[in-house]
PDB file of C-alpha atoms in Angstrom:
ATOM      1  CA  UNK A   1      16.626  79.948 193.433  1.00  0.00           C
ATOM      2  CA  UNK A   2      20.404  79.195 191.942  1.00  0.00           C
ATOM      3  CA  UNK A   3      20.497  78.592 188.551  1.00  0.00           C
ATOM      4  CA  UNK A   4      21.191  74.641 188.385  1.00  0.00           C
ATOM      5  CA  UNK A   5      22.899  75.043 185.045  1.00  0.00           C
ATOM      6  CA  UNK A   6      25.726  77.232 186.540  1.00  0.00           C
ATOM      7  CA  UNK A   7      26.867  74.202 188.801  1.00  0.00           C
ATOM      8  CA  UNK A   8      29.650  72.101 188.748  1.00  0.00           C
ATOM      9  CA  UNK A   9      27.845  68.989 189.196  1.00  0.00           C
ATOM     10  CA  UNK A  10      25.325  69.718 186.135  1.00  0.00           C
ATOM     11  CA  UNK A  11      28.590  70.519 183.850  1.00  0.00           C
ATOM     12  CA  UNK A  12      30.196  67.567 184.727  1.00  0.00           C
ATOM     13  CA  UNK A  13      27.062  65.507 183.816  1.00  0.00           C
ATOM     14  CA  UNK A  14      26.416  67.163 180.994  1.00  0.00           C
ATOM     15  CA  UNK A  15      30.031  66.938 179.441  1.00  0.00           C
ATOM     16  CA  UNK A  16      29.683  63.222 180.229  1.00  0.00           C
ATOM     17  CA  UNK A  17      26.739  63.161 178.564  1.00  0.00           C
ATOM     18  CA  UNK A  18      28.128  64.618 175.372  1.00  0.00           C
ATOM     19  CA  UNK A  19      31.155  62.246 175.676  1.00  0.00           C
ATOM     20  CA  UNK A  20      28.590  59.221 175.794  1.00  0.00           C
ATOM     21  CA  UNK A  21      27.070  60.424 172.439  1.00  0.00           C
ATOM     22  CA  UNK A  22      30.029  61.224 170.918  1.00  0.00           C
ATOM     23  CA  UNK A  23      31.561  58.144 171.806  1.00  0.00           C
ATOM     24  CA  UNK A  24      28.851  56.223 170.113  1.00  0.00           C
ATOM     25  CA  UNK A  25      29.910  58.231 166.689  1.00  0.00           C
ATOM     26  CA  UNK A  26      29.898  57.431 163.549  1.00  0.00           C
ATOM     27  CA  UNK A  27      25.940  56.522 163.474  1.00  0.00           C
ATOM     28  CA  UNK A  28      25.010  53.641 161.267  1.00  0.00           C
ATOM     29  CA  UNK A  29      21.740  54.791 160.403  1.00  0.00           C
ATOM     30  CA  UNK A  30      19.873  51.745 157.969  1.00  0.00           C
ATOM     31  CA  UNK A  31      18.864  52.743 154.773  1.00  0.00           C
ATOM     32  CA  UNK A  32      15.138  54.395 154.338  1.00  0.00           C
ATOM     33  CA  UNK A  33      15.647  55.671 157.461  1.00  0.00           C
ATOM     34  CA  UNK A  34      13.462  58.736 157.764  1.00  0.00           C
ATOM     35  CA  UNK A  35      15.082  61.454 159.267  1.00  0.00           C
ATOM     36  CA  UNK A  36      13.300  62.963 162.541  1.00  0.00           C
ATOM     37  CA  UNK A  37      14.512  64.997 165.638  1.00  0.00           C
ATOM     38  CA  UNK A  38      14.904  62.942 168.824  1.00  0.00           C
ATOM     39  CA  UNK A  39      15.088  65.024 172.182  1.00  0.00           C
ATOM     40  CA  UNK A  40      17.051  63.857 175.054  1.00  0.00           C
ATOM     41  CA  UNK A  41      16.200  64.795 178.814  1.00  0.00           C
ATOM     42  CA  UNK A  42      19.220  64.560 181.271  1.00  0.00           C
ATOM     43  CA  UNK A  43      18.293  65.036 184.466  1.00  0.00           C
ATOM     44  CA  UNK A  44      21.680  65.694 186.497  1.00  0.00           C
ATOM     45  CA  UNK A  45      19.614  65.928 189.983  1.00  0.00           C
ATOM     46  CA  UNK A  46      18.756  62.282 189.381  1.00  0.00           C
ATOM     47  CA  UNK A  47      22.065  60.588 187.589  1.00  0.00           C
ATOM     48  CA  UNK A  48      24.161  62.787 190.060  1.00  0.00           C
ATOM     49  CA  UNK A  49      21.660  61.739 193.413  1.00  0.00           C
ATOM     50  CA  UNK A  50      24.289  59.695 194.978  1.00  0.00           C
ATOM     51  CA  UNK A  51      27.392  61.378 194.467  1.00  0.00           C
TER      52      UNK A  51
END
């Protein structure tokens, strides 16, 4: 099995990803807003199917 990761496709996504978020900066977060960690799944295979 090939490490996904390693491909050109999922670094492509994944640095579009980060532009997305980045893009969004700075966060206006509302006040007595509690402070929590959010994960985010990007799945490349299925943002990248019809390329």
């Amino acid at each position: 099995m090939t490490d996904q990761r390693s491909g050109a496709t999922w670094r492509t996504a994944s640095e579009a990803m980060l532009r997305a978020v980045r893009a969004a900066e700075p966060f206006d977060v509302p006040d007595g807003f509690e402070t929590q960690e959010i994960n985010f799944r990007f799945r490349a295979d299925q943002a990248c199917a019809n390329r």
